[in-house]
Amino acid sequence: MQYILNMFVMEHTKRVAVFPGSFDPFTIGHKAILDMALPLFDTVIVAIGINSEKRDFFPIEKRISHIKEIYANNSKVEVETYTSLTIEFCKQKQAMFILRGLRNTTDFQFEKSIAQMNRQLSPHIETVFLVTPPEYGHVSSTIVRELIRYGADISNYIPGKIE
Ligand code: ADP
């Protein structure tokens, strides 16, 4: 009976995922993960975490408009900012899934601890990991920021344009 009830709830609940990160800036690696996730969910909220400990490179408004522009024709993608714990933001948005991308074992070790902590805090929110396509395994916002600092061309690493 419980199983049938669960199946009913799953069938009739919108599948909302939160894709949290700094996205400073949003790279082709982030886009690959988001594009792979879109068929799995009804809505994916790209959630830009505002963290007072971290120094921004691109202003929040630029990051939001960059991602919104890339997905202007896809109504499944929403872009928001948040300042709370990720799971609190998920509850507020009635999202049952957290989306994260994995590039390597370092990402995996780090992500595993966060996912286990989140599960303990909120057992009903599931973390879903997608593995990056091999051609994007070396792409990170940190490296893109470094390229910008030295005036190098970043167009191969950024979808669309960011001012
Ligand atoms: P954070 O600020 O939490 O480190 P990021 O903004 O760097 O987050 O990235 C958000 C998510 O995207 C993370 O799950 C990260 O592992 C993933 N990600 C970043 N770059 C890539 C990439 N090249 N391929 C796959 N996943 C990636």
Short mmCIF file of N, CA and C and ligand atoms in Angstrom, two decimals:
data_model
loop_
_atom_site.label_atom_id
_atom_site.label_comp_id
_atom_site.label_asym_id
_atom_site.label_seq_id
_atom_site.Cartn_x
_atom_site.Cartn_y
_atom_site.Cartn_z
N MET A 1 0.84 -1.21 0.00
CA MET A 1 0.00 0.00 0.00
C MET A 1 0.87 1.27 0.00
N GLN A 2 1.88 1.25 0.91
CA GLN A 2 2.80 2.41 0.99
C GLN A 2 3.51 2.61 -0.35
N TYR A 3 3.87 1.45 -0.98
CA TYR A 3 4.58 1.53 -2.27
C TYR A 3 3.69 2.20 -3.31
N ILE A 4 2.43 1.79 -3.36
CA ILE A 4 1.49 2.35 -4.35
C ILE A 4 1.31 3.85 -4.08
N LEU A 5 1.22 4.18 -2.80
CA LEU A 5 1.07 5.59 -2.41
C LEU A 5 2.29 6.40 -2.86
N ASN A 6 3.50 5.82 -2.62
CA ASN A 6 4.74 6.50 -3.04
C ASN A 6 4.76 6.70 -4.55
N MET A 7 4.37 5.65 -5.29
CA MET A 7 4.37 5.73 -6.75
C MET A 7 3.41 6.83 -7.22
N PHE A 8 2.26 6.90 -6.53
CA PHE A 8 1.26 7.91 -6.89
C PHE A 8 1.83 9.31 -6.67
N VAL A 9 2.47 9.48 -5.52
CA VAL A 9 3.04 10.79 -5.19
C VAL A 9 4.11 11.16 -6.22
N MET A 10 4.99 10.16 -6.56
CA MET A 10 6.06 10.41 -7.53
C MET A 10 5.49 10.81 -8.89
N GLU A 11 4.39 10.10 -9.30
CA GLU A 11 3.78 10.35 -10.61
C GLU A 11 3.20 11.75 -10.70
N HIS A 12 2.68 12.24 -9.56
CA HIS A 12 1.92 13.49 -9.59
C HIS A 12 2.67 14.68 -8.99
N THR A 13 3.93 14.47 -8.65
CA THR A 13 4.70 15.58 -8.11
C THR A 13 5.65 16.07 -9.19
N LYS A 14 5.74 17.38 -9.32
CA LYS A 14 6.68 17.92 -10.30
C LYS A 14 8.09 17.61 -9.85
N ARG A 15 8.92 17.15 -10.77
CA ARG A 15 10.30 16.82 -10.41
C ARG A 15 11.16 18.07 -10.53
N VAL A 16 11.43 18.66 -9.38
CA VAL A 16 12.21 19.90 -9.37
C VAL A 16 13.59 19.59 -8.79
N ALA A 17 14.63 19.99 -9.53
CA ALA A 17 16.00 19.83 -9.03
C ALA A 17 16.64 21.20 -8.85
N VAL A 18 17.46 21.29 -7.81
CA VAL A 18 18.25 22.49 -7.59
C VAL A 18 19.70 22.17 -7.99
N PHE A 19 20.29 22.99 -8.85
CA PHE A 19 21.69 22.83 -9.26
C PHE A 19 22.47 23.96 -8.59
N PRO A 20 23.03 23.68 -7.40
CA PRO A 20 23.68 24.76 -6.65
C PRO A 20 25.15 24.94 -7.03
N GLY A 21 25.64 26.14 -6.91
CA GLY A 21 27.06 26.40 -7.17
C GLY A 21 27.34 27.88 -7.16
N SER A 22 28.59 28.21 -7.46
CA SER A 22 28.96 29.63 -7.53
C SER A 22 28.78 30.14 -8.96
N PHE A 23 29.05 29.27 -9.93
CA PHE A 23 28.90 29.62 -11.35
C PHE A 23 29.59 30.96 -11.66
N ASP A 24 30.83 31.07 -11.20
CA ASP A 24 31.57 32.33 -11.30
C ASP A 24 32.79 32.17 -12.21
N PRO A 25 32.62 31.99 -13.53
CA PRO A 25 31.38 32.03 -14.30
C PRO A 25 30.85 30.62 -14.64
N PHE A 26 29.64 30.61 -15.28
CA PHE A 26 28.99 29.39 -15.79
C PHE A 26 29.80 28.92 -17.01
N THR A 27 30.31 27.68 -16.97
CA THR A 27 31.21 27.19 -18.03
C THR A 27 30.51 26.14 -18.91
N ILE A 28 31.24 25.70 -19.94
CA ILE A 28 30.71 24.62 -20.79
C ILE A 28 30.56 23.33 -19.98
N GLY A 29 31.32 23.20 -18.89
CA GLY A 29 31.19 22.01 -18.02
C GLY A 29 29.86 22.04 -17.28
N HIS A 30 29.51 23.21 -16.74
CA HIS A 30 28.20 23.36 -16.07
C HIS A 30 27.07 23.11 -17.07
N LYS A 31 27.24 23.65 -18.28
CA LYS A 31 26.18 23.50 -19.29
C LYS A 31 25.99 22.03 -19.66
N ALA A 32 27.10 21.30 -19.77
CA ALA A 32 27.00 19.87 -20.13
C ALA A 32 26.18 19.13 -19.08
N ILE A 33 26.44 19.41 -17.79
CA ILE A 33 25.72 18.73 -16.70
C ILE A 33 24.23 19.12 -16.75
N LEU A 34 23.98 20.41 -16.91
CA LEU A 34 22.59 20.89 -16.92
C LEU A 34 21.83 20.30 -18.12
N ASP A 35 22.46 20.27 -19.27
CA ASP A 35 21.79 19.73 -20.47
C ASP A 35 21.49 18.24 -20.30
N MET A 36 22.39 17.51 -19.65
CA MET A 36 22.15 16.08 -19.42
C MET A 36 21.01 15.88 -18.43
N ALA A 37 20.87 16.83 -17.50
CA ALA A 37 19.85 16.69 -16.44
C ALA A 37 18.44 17.05 -16.93
N LEU A 38 18.37 17.91 -17.92
CA LEU A 38 17.04 18.44 -18.31
C LEU A 38 16.00 17.37 -18.66
N PRO A 39 16.37 16.30 -19.38
CA PRO A 39 15.35 15.28 -19.65
C PRO A 39 14.85 14.55 -18.39
N LEU A 40 15.61 14.64 -17.30
CA LEU A 40 15.24 13.90 -16.09
C LEU A 40 14.26 14.64 -15.18
N PHE A 41 14.19 15.98 -15.35
CA PHE A 41 13.41 16.79 -14.42
C PHE A 41 12.42 17.69 -15.16
N ASP A 42 11.39 18.14 -14.42
CA ASP A 42 10.44 19.11 -15.01
C ASP A 42 11.03 20.51 -14.96
N THR A 43 11.73 20.79 -13.87
CA THR A 43 12.36 22.10 -13.69
C THR A 43 13.74 21.91 -13.05
N VAL A 44 14.73 22.65 -13.55
CA VAL A 44 16.02 22.69 -12.86
C VAL A 44 16.28 24.15 -12.49
N ILE A 45 16.45 24.38 -11.19
CA ILE A 45 16.75 25.73 -10.72
C ILE A 45 18.26 25.86 -10.55
N VAL A 46 18.87 26.68 -11.39
CA VAL A 46 20.30 26.96 -11.21
C VAL A 46 20.37 27.95 -10.05
N ALA A 47 20.95 27.50 -8.94
CA ALA A 47 20.89 28.28 -7.71
C ALA A 47 22.28 28.82 -7.38
N ILE A 48 22.44 30.11 -7.55
CA ILE A 48 23.74 30.73 -7.29
C ILE A 48 23.84 31.07 -5.80
N GLY A 49 24.73 30.37 -5.13
CA GLY A 49 24.88 30.56 -3.69
C GLY A 49 25.64 31.85 -3.41
N ILE A 50 25.07 32.69 -2.59
CA ILE A 50 25.77 33.92 -2.21
C ILE A 50 26.45 33.67 -0.88
N ASN A 51 27.78 33.67 -0.94
CA ASN A 51 28.58 33.28 0.22
C ASN A 51 29.48 34.45 0.60
N SER A 52 29.25 35.00 1.78
CA SER A 52 29.99 36.20 2.17
C SER A 52 31.49 35.91 2.35
N GLU A 53 31.84 34.61 2.53
CA GLU A 53 33.26 34.24 2.71
C GLU A 53 34.03 34.25 1.39
N LYS A 54 33.28 34.01 0.27
CA LYS A 54 33.93 33.91 -1.04
C LYS A 54 33.91 35.26 -1.74
N ARG A 55 35.03 35.61 -2.40
CA ARG A 55 35.04 36.86 -3.15
C ARG A 55 34.56 36.60 -4.57
N ASP A 56 33.60 37.45 -5.01
CA ASP A 56 33.05 37.29 -6.36
C ASP A 56 34.04 37.75 -7.41
N PHE A 57 34.04 37.10 -8.54
CA PHE A 57 34.80 37.59 -9.69
C PHE A 57 33.82 38.35 -10.59
N PHE A 58 32.81 37.63 -11.10
CA PHE A 58 31.75 38.30 -11.85
C PHE A 58 30.64 38.70 -10.87
N PRO A 59 30.07 39.91 -11.02
CA PRO A 59 28.96 40.29 -10.15
C PRO A 59 27.77 39.33 -10.34
N ILE A 60 27.01 39.13 -9.28
CA ILE A 60 25.87 38.21 -9.32
C ILE A 60 24.95 38.49 -10.52
N GLU A 61 24.64 39.77 -10.76
CA GLU A 61 23.70 40.13 -11.85
C GLU A 61 24.20 39.64 -13.20
N LYS A 62 25.51 39.72 -13.42
CA LYS A 62 26.10 39.28 -14.69
C LYS A 62 25.98 37.76 -14.83
N ARG A 63 26.23 37.07 -13.70
CA ARG A 63 26.14 35.60 -13.75
C ARG A 63 24.72 35.17 -14.05
N ILE A 64 23.74 35.85 -13.42
CA ILE A 64 22.33 35.51 -13.64
C ILE A 64 21.96 35.75 -15.10
N SER A 65 22.31 36.94 -15.63
CA SER A 65 21.87 37.27 -16.99
C SER A 65 22.56 36.37 -18.01
N HIS A 66 23.81 35.98 -17.74
CA HIS A 66 24.54 35.08 -18.65
C HIS A 66 23.80 33.74 -18.76
N ILE A 67 23.44 33.15 -17.62
CA ILE A 67 22.78 31.83 -17.64
C ILE A 67 21.38 31.95 -18.25
N LYS A 68 20.68 33.04 -17.88
CA LYS A 68 19.31 33.23 -18.41
C LYS A 68 19.33 33.36 -19.93
N GLU A 69 20.36 34.04 -20.43
CA GLU A 69 20.46 34.24 -21.89
C GLU A 69 20.67 32.90 -22.59
N ILE A 70 21.52 32.06 -22.03
CA ILE A 70 21.82 30.76 -22.66
C ILE A 70 20.55 29.91 -22.73
N TYR A 71 19.72 29.98 -21.69
CA TYR A 71 18.52 29.14 -21.63
C TYR A 71 17.24 29.92 -21.88
N ALA A 72 17.38 31.02 -22.62
CA ALA A 72 16.21 31.88 -22.87
C ALA A 72 15.05 31.10 -23.51
N ASN A 73 15.38 30.07 -24.29
CA ASN A 73 14.31 29.33 -24.98
C ASN A 73 13.94 28.03 -24.27
N ASN A 74 14.38 27.88 -23.04
CA ASN A 74 14.05 26.64 -22.32
C ASN A 74 13.33 26.97 -21.01
N SER A 75 12.03 26.73 -21.00
CA SER A 75 11.23 27.12 -19.84
C SER A 75 11.48 26.22 -18.63
N LYS A 76 12.23 25.13 -18.82
CA LYS A 76 12.51 24.24 -17.69
C LYS A 76 13.59 24.80 -16.77
N VAL A 77 14.38 25.78 -17.29
CA VAL A 77 15.51 26.29 -16.50
C VAL A 77 15.15 27.60 -15.82
N GLU A 78 15.35 27.64 -14.51
CA GLU A 78 15.16 28.88 -13.77
C GLU A 78 16.50 29.25 -13.13
N VAL A 79 16.72 30.52 -12.89
CA VAL A 79 17.98 30.95 -12.26
C VAL A 79 17.64 31.79 -11.05
N GLU A 80 18.19 31.41 -9.90
CA GLU A 80 17.91 32.15 -8.67
C GLU A 80 19.17 32.27 -7.82
N THR A 81 19.11 33.12 -6.82
CA THR A 81 20.21 33.19 -5.86
C THR A 81 19.67 32.75 -4.50
N TYR A 82 20.59 32.32 -3.64
CA TYR A 82 20.15 31.97 -2.28
C TYR A 82 21.29 32.19 -1.30
N THR A 83 20.90 32.38 -0.04
CA THR A 83 21.93 32.65 0.97
C THR A 83 21.90 31.61 2.10
N SER A 84 20.90 30.73 2.07
CA SER A 84 20.72 29.77 3.16
C SER A 84 21.50 28.48 2.89
N LEU A 85 21.30 27.48 3.73
CA LEU A 85 21.80 26.14 3.44
C LEU A 85 21.08 25.65 2.19
N THR A 86 21.77 24.86 1.36
CA THR A 86 21.16 24.39 0.11
C THR A 86 19.85 23.63 0.38
N ILE A 87 19.85 22.76 1.40
CA ILE A 87 18.62 21.99 1.63
C ILE A 87 17.45 22.88 2.08
N GLU A 88 17.76 23.98 2.76
CA GLU A 88 16.67 24.90 3.14
C GLU A 88 16.08 25.54 1.89
N PHE A 89 16.97 25.88 0.96
CA PHE A 89 16.50 26.46 -0.31
C PHE A 89 15.66 25.43 -1.08
N CYS A 90 16.09 24.17 -1.06
CA CYS A 90 15.33 23.09 -1.75
C CYS A 90 13.92 22.98 -1.16
N LYS A 91 13.84 23.03 0.17
CA LYS A 91 12.52 22.91 0.83
C LYS A 91 11.64 24.07 0.43
N GLN A 92 12.23 25.25 0.43
CA GLN A 92 11.48 26.47 0.06
C GLN A 92 10.93 26.35 -1.37
N LYS A 93 11.68 25.69 -2.24
CA LYS A 93 11.28 25.56 -3.65
C LYS A 93 10.54 24.25 -3.91
N GLN A 94 10.32 23.46 -2.87
CA GLN A 94 9.72 22.12 -2.99
C GLN A 94 10.48 21.27 -4.00
N ALA A 95 11.79 21.35 -3.94
CA ALA A 95 12.65 20.56 -4.83
C ALA A 95 13.08 19.30 -4.08
N MET A 96 12.92 18.15 -4.72
CA MET A 96 13.29 16.89 -4.06
C MET A 96 14.68 16.41 -4.46
N PHE A 97 15.34 17.15 -5.38
CA PHE A 97 16.64 16.69 -5.88
C PHE A 97 17.66 17.82 -5.88
N ILE A 98 18.90 17.44 -5.56
CA ILE A 98 20.05 18.35 -5.71
C ILE A 98 20.89 17.76 -6.83
N LEU A 99 21.24 18.58 -7.80
CA LEU A 99 22.05 18.12 -8.93
C LEU A 99 23.49 18.57 -8.75
N ARG A 100 24.44 17.65 -8.92
CA ARG A 100 25.86 18.02 -8.87
C ARG A 100 26.60 17.30 -9.98
N GLY A 101 27.68 17.90 -10.42
CA GLY A 101 28.49 17.30 -11.48
C GLY A 101 29.77 16.73 -10.90
N LEU A 102 30.24 15.64 -11.49
CA LEU A 102 31.49 15.02 -11.03
C LEU A 102 32.51 15.00 -12.15
N ARG A 103 33.71 15.50 -11.85
CA ARG A 103 34.79 15.47 -12.84
C ARG A 103 35.81 14.39 -12.54
N ASN A 104 36.06 14.16 -11.26
CA ASN A 104 37.16 13.26 -10.87
C ASN A 104 36.94 12.78 -9.43
N THR A 105 37.92 12.02 -8.93
CA THR A 105 37.76 11.45 -7.59
C THR A 105 37.80 12.53 -6.50
N THR A 106 38.47 13.63 -6.77
CA THR A 106 38.51 14.72 -5.78
C THR A 106 37.10 15.29 -5.62
N ASP A 107 36.43 15.55 -6.77
CA ASP A 107 35.04 16.01 -6.71
C ASP A 107 34.21 14.98 -5.94
N PHE A 108 34.42 13.69 -6.26
CA PHE A 108 33.59 12.64 -5.65
C PHE A 108 33.74 12.62 -4.12
N GLN A 109 34.98 12.67 -3.64
CA GLN A 109 35.21 12.63 -2.19
C GLN A 109 34.52 13.80 -1.49
N PHE A 110 34.66 14.97 -2.08
CA PHE A 110 34.09 16.19 -1.52
C PHE A 110 32.56 16.13 -1.56
N GLU A 111 32.04 15.74 -2.71
CA GLU A 111 30.59 15.72 -2.91
C GLU A 111 29.91 14.67 -2.04
N LYS A 112 30.62 13.54 -1.85
CA LYS A 112 30.04 12.45 -1.05
C LYS A 112 29.74 12.93 0.37
N SER A 113 30.69 13.64 0.97
CA SER A 113 30.49 14.12 2.35
C SER A 113 29.32 15.08 2.42
N ILE A 114 29.24 15.99 1.44
CA ILE A 114 28.14 16.96 1.46
C ILE A 114 26.81 16.25 1.28
N ALA A 115 26.78 15.28 0.34
CA ALA A 115 25.53 14.56 0.07
C ALA A 115 25.09 13.77 1.31
N GLN A 116 26.07 13.15 2.01
CA GLN A 116 25.72 12.38 3.21
C GLN A 116 25.22 13.29 4.33
N MET A 117 25.86 14.45 4.45
CA MET A 117 25.42 15.41 5.45
C MET A 117 24.00 15.90 5.13
N ASN A 118 23.78 16.20 3.86
CA ASN A 118 22.44 16.67 3.44
C ASN A 118 21.38 15.60 3.67
N ARG A 119 21.76 14.34 3.44
CA ARG A 119 20.80 13.25 3.66
C ARG A 119 20.41 13.16 5.13
N GLN A 120 21.43 13.36 5.99
CA GLN A 120 21.15 13.29 7.43
C GLN A 120 20.23 14.45 7.85
N LEU A 121 20.49 15.60 7.26
CA LEU A 121 19.68 16.78 7.61
C LEU A 121 18.27 16.68 7.03
N SER A 122 18.18 16.07 5.86
CA SER A 122 16.89 16.00 5.18
C SER A 122 16.80 14.75 4.30
N PRO A 123 16.33 13.63 4.88
CA PRO A 123 16.38 12.33 4.18
C PRO A 123 15.53 12.27 2.91
N HIS A 124 14.62 13.22 2.73
CA HIS A 124 13.74 13.13 1.56
C HIS A 124 14.30 13.86 0.34
N ILE A 125 15.42 14.53 0.52
CA ILE A 125 16.01 15.23 -0.63
C ILE A 125 17.20 14.40 -1.13
N GLU A 126 17.11 14.00 -2.39
CA GLU A 126 18.11 13.09 -2.97
C GLU A 126 19.13 13.87 -3.78
N THR A 127 20.43 13.56 -3.60
CA THR A 127 21.44 14.19 -4.46
C THR A 127 21.68 13.31 -5.68
N VAL A 128 21.62 13.91 -6.85
CA VAL A 128 21.83 13.18 -8.11
C VAL A 128 23.14 13.68 -8.71
N PHE A 129 24.05 12.73 -8.99
CA PHE A 129 25.34 13.09 -9.59
C PHE A 129 25.37 12.71 -11.05
N LEU A 130 25.85 13.60 -11.88
CA LEU A 130 26.07 13.24 -13.28
C LEU A 130 27.56 13.42 -13.57
N VAL A 131 28.09 12.49 -14.34
CA VAL A 131 29.52 12.51 -14.64
C VAL A 131 29.77 13.33 -15.90
N THR A 132 30.76 14.18 -15.83
CA THR A 132 31.06 15.08 -16.95
C THR A 132 31.52 14.29 -18.18
N PRO A 133 31.17 14.76 -19.37
CA PRO A 133 31.77 14.15 -20.57
C PRO A 133 33.28 14.36 -20.51
N PRO A 134 34.10 13.39 -20.96
CA PRO A 134 35.55 13.47 -20.76
C PRO A 134 36.17 14.75 -21.31
N GLU A 135 35.61 15.30 -22.36
CA GLU A 135 36.21 16.51 -22.97
C GLU A 135 36.06 17.74 -22.09
N TYR A 136 35.22 17.66 -21.02
CA TYR A 136 35.04 18.81 -20.13
C TYR A 136 35.64 18.58 -18.74
N GLY A 137 36.32 17.45 -18.58
CA GLY A 137 36.85 17.07 -17.26
C GLY A 137 37.84 18.08 -16.69
N HIS A 138 38.48 18.85 -17.53
CA HIS A 138 39.52 19.79 -17.07
C HIS A 138 38.97 21.21 -16.90
N VAL A 139 37.68 21.41 -17.23
CA VAL A 139 37.13 22.77 -17.22
C VAL A 139 36.62 23.13 -15.83
N SER A 140 37.02 24.28 -15.34
CA SER A 140 36.50 24.75 -14.05
C SER A 140 36.41 26.27 -14.09
N SER A 141 35.53 26.83 -13.26
CA SER A 141 35.41 28.29 -13.17
C SER A 141 36.73 28.89 -12.72
N THR A 142 37.43 28.19 -11.82
CA THR A 142 38.70 28.70 -11.30
C THR A 142 39.70 28.91 -12.44
N ILE A 143 39.81 27.92 -13.32
CA ILE A 143 40.77 28.03 -14.43
C ILE A 143 40.35 29.14 -15.39
N VAL A 144 39.04 29.26 -15.63
CA VAL A 144 38.56 30.33 -16.52
C VAL A 144 38.90 31.70 -15.92
N ARG A 145 38.72 31.86 -14.62
CA ARG A 145 39.05 33.14 -13.97
C ARG A 145 40.55 33.45 -14.11
N GLU A 146 41.36 32.40 -14.00
CA GLU A 146 42.81 32.56 -14.13
C GLU A 146 43.16 33.02 -15.55
N LEU A 147 42.50 32.41 -16.55
CA LEU A 147 42.75 32.81 -17.95
C LEU A 147 42.39 34.28 -18.14
N ILE A 148 41.27 34.70 -17.55
CA ILE A 148 40.84 36.10 -17.69
C ILE A 148 41.89 37.03 -17.09
N ARG A 149 42.39 36.66 -15.92
CA ARG A 149 43.40 37.50 -15.24
C ARG A 149 44.62 37.75 -16.12
N TYR A 150 44.96 36.73 -16.94
CA TYR A 150 46.13 36.88 -17.81
C TYR A 150 45.76 37.28 -19.23
N GLY A 151 44.51 37.69 -19.42
CA GLY A 151 44.08 38.21 -20.72
C GLY A 151 43.95 37.16 -21.81
N ALA A 152 43.85 35.87 -21.44
CA ALA A 152 43.74 34.82 -22.46
C ALA A 152 42.30 34.70 -22.96
N ASP A 153 42.16 34.06 -24.11
CA ASP A 153 40.84 33.89 -24.73
C ASP A 153 40.07 32.78 -23.98
N ILE A 154 38.84 33.10 -23.55
CA ILE A 154 38.06 32.11 -22.78
C ILE A 154 36.87 31.58 -23.58
N SER A 155 36.76 32.02 -24.85
CA SER A 155 35.53 31.70 -25.60
C SER A 155 35.29 30.19 -25.75
N ASN A 156 36.34 29.38 -25.67
CA ASN A 156 36.15 27.92 -25.80
C ASN A 156 35.59 27.30 -24.52
N TYR A 157 35.59 28.05 -23.43
CA TYR A 157 35.20 27.46 -22.14
C TYR A 157 33.88 28.00 -21.59
N ILE A 158 33.36 29.03 -22.27
CA ILE A 158 32.15 29.70 -21.79
C ILE A 158 31.06 29.59 -22.86
N PRO A 159 29.87 29.08 -22.51
CA PRO A 159 28.80 29.10 -23.51
C PRO A 159 28.28 30.51 -23.67
N GLY A 160 27.95 30.91 -24.89
CA GLY A 160 27.44 32.26 -25.13
C GLY A 160 28.52 33.27 -24.76
N LYS A 161 28.04 34.42 -24.27
CA LYS A 161 29.00 35.50 -23.93
C LYS A 161 28.73 36.03 -22.53
N ILE A 162 29.81 36.36 -21.82
CA ILE A 162 29.66 37.05 -20.54
C ILE A 162 30.55 38.28 -20.59
N GLU A 163 29.97 39.42 -20.25
CA GLU A 163 30.76 40.67 -20.36
C GLU A 163 31.81 40.73 -19.28
P1 ADP B 1 30.99 25.21 -6.15
O1 ADP B 1 31.03 26.70 -6.04
O2 ADP B 1 30.02 24.52 -5.24
O3 ADP B 1 32.35 24.54 -6.21
P2 ADP B 1 30.75 25.35 -8.99
O4 ADP B 1 30.03 26.60 -9.36
O5 ADP B 1 32.22 25.33 -9.25
O6 ADP B 1 30.36 24.91 -7.54
O7 ADP B 1 30.08 24.12 -9.76
C1 ADP B 1 28.76 23.71 -9.52
C2 ADP B 1 28.64 22.23 -9.86
O8 ADP B 1 29.08 22.00 -11.19
C3 ADP B 1 29.48 21.32 -8.98
O9 ADP B 1 28.76 20.12 -8.76
C4 ADP B 1 30.70 21.04 -9.81
O10 ADP B 1 31.30 19.80 -9.48
C5 ADP B 1 30.07 20.98 -11.19
N1 ADP B 1 31.02 21.26 -12.23
C6 ADP B 1 31.83 22.33 -12.38
N2 ADP B 1 32.60 22.23 -13.49
C7 ADP B 1 32.26 21.04 -14.07
C8 ADP B 1 32.71 20.32 -15.21
N3 ADP B 1 33.68 20.79 -16.01
N4 ADP B 1 32.13 19.14 -15.48
C9 ADP B 1 31.18 18.65 -14.66
N5 ADP B 1 30.73 19.24 -13.55
C10 ADP B 1 31.26 20.42 -13.25
#
